[in-house]
Rosetta silent file (secondary structure, phi, psi, omega in degrees, C-alpha in Angstrom):
SEQUENCE: MKIRALGPLSGASGDREKGEEFEVDMAYGKGLVARGYAEEVTEKAEKPAKTEPAKE
SCORE:     score description
SCORE:     0.000 S_00000001
   1 L     0.000  135.146  178.417   29.330  134.521  132.407 S_00000001
   2 E  -100.861  130.033 -179.244   26.365  132.915  134.136 S_00000001
   3 E  -131.407  163.904  176.934   24.165  130.670  131.998 S_00000001
   4 E  -122.389  127.974  179.869   21.176  128.337  132.426 S_00000001
   5 E   -69.086  132.456  178.226   21.079  124.962  130.664 S_00000001
   6 L   -91.148   -4.673  177.013   18.073  124.569  128.361 S_00000001
   7 L  -167.015  178.201  178.006   18.487  120.799  128.403 S_00000001
   8 L   -61.664  135.374  179.206   20.911  118.237  129.797 S_00000001
   9 E  -123.800  144.970  174.025   24.529  119.189  128.992 S_00000001
  10 E  -144.116  127.708 -179.363   27.693  117.136  129.142 S_00000001
  11 E   165.741 -143.820 -176.293   31.094  118.450  128.161 S_00000001
  12 L   -60.355  -26.429  179.884   33.754  120.927  129.218 S_00000001
  13 L   -88.600    1.321 -177.644   31.396  122.414  131.819 S_00000001
  14 E    92.439 -170.568  177.530   30.705  118.989  133.336 S_00000001
  15 E   -88.739  122.900 -178.357   27.344  117.239  133.520 S_00000001
  16 E  -126.619  144.279  179.151   24.517  119.742  133.909 S_00000001
  17 L   -94.665  158.311  176.644   20.773  119.240  134.228 S_00000001
  18 L   -56.205  132.380  178.792   18.048  121.236  132.462 S_00000001
  19 L    88.594  -10.710 -179.172   17.463  124.510  134.319 S_00000001
  20 L   -71.249  135.848  177.143   20.778  124.400  136.193 S_00000001
  21 E  -103.716  137.858 -178.841   22.595  127.751  136.424 S_00000001
  22 E  -158.053  164.237 -178.351   26.384  127.854  136.413 S_00000001
  23 E   -96.969  136.640  174.308   29.408  130.019  135.583 S_00000001
  24 L  -140.113  167.190  176.955   31.542  129.520  132.462 S_00000001
  25 L   -71.174  157.162 -171.673   34.072  131.645  130.613 S_00000001
  26 H   -57.445  -46.557 -176.531   32.589  134.197  128.207 S_00000001
  27 H   -64.159  -44.403  179.959   33.635  132.538  124.926 S_00000001
  28 H   -65.000  -43.660 -179.967   32.336  129.085  125.929 S_00000001
  29 H   -62.211  -44.374  179.129   29.082  130.548  127.274 S_00000001
  30 H   -63.337  -34.943  177.048   28.408  132.580  124.144 S_00000001
  31 H   -65.549  -42.742  178.091   28.959  129.450  122.041 S_00000001
  32 H   -64.491  -40.773  178.914   26.418  127.463  124.071 S_00000001
  33 H   -65.586  -44.790 -178.688   23.896  130.302  123.822 S_00000001
  34 H   -61.831  -33.043 -179.786   24.463  130.697  120.064 S_00000001
  35 L   -88.569   -0.668  176.192   23.831  126.969  119.509 S_00000001
  36 L    82.586   15.514  179.885   20.669  127.024  121.632 S_00000001
  37 L   -88.497  -18.090 -176.441   21.968  124.834  124.465 S_00000001
  38 E  -152.559  168.524  173.494   21.791  127.545  127.132 S_00000001
  39 E  -130.027  149.555  179.453   20.587  131.051  127.878 S_00000001
  40 E   -73.817  140.035  176.728   22.416  133.860  129.630 S_00000001
  41 L   -98.686  120.315  176.506   21.275  134.626  133.159 S_00000001
  42 L  -109.532  129.661 -179.414   21.002  138.314  133.831 S_00000001
  43 L   -78.864  127.202  176.198   20.618  139.411  137.395 S_00000001
  44 L   -95.637  137.768  178.479   17.756  141.835  137.913 S_00000001
  45 L   -66.476  135.115  179.560   18.133  144.387  140.644 S_00000001
  46 L   -75.918  137.642  177.380   15.754  143.673  143.477 S_00000001
  47 L   -78.999  140.633  177.182   13.207  146.373  144.141 S_00000001
  48 L   -64.978  145.993 -179.855   13.183  147.679  147.687 S_00000001
  49 L   -64.600  142.484  176.999   10.193  146.501  149.680 S_00000001
  50 L   -70.066  139.523  176.954    7.319  148.959  149.942 S_00000001
  51 L  -109.422  137.221  178.233    6.993  150.461  153.345 S_00000001
  52 L   -79.192  142.163  176.371    3.626  151.341  154.780 S_00000001
  53 L   -63.996  144.575 -179.047    3.262  154.859  156.116 S_00000001
  54 L   -63.247  131.763  177.526    3.361  154.984  159.887 S_00000001
  55 L   -93.838  136.083 -178.124   -0.118  154.981  161.391 S_00000001
  56 L  -103.567    0.000    0.000   -0.664  157.316  164.300 S_00000001
């Protein structure tokens, strides 16, 4: 599970700074999110770039 620290964290995941994104196991990550220490990072699919029609 990928999470983002909402403040400085220190513990089983090591020392993390506010805003840092890192991977943890699902149970640990859900616990941090539930206690308000982190938020889950969800990857959004990138939209393909718009292409301009060919000019003749």
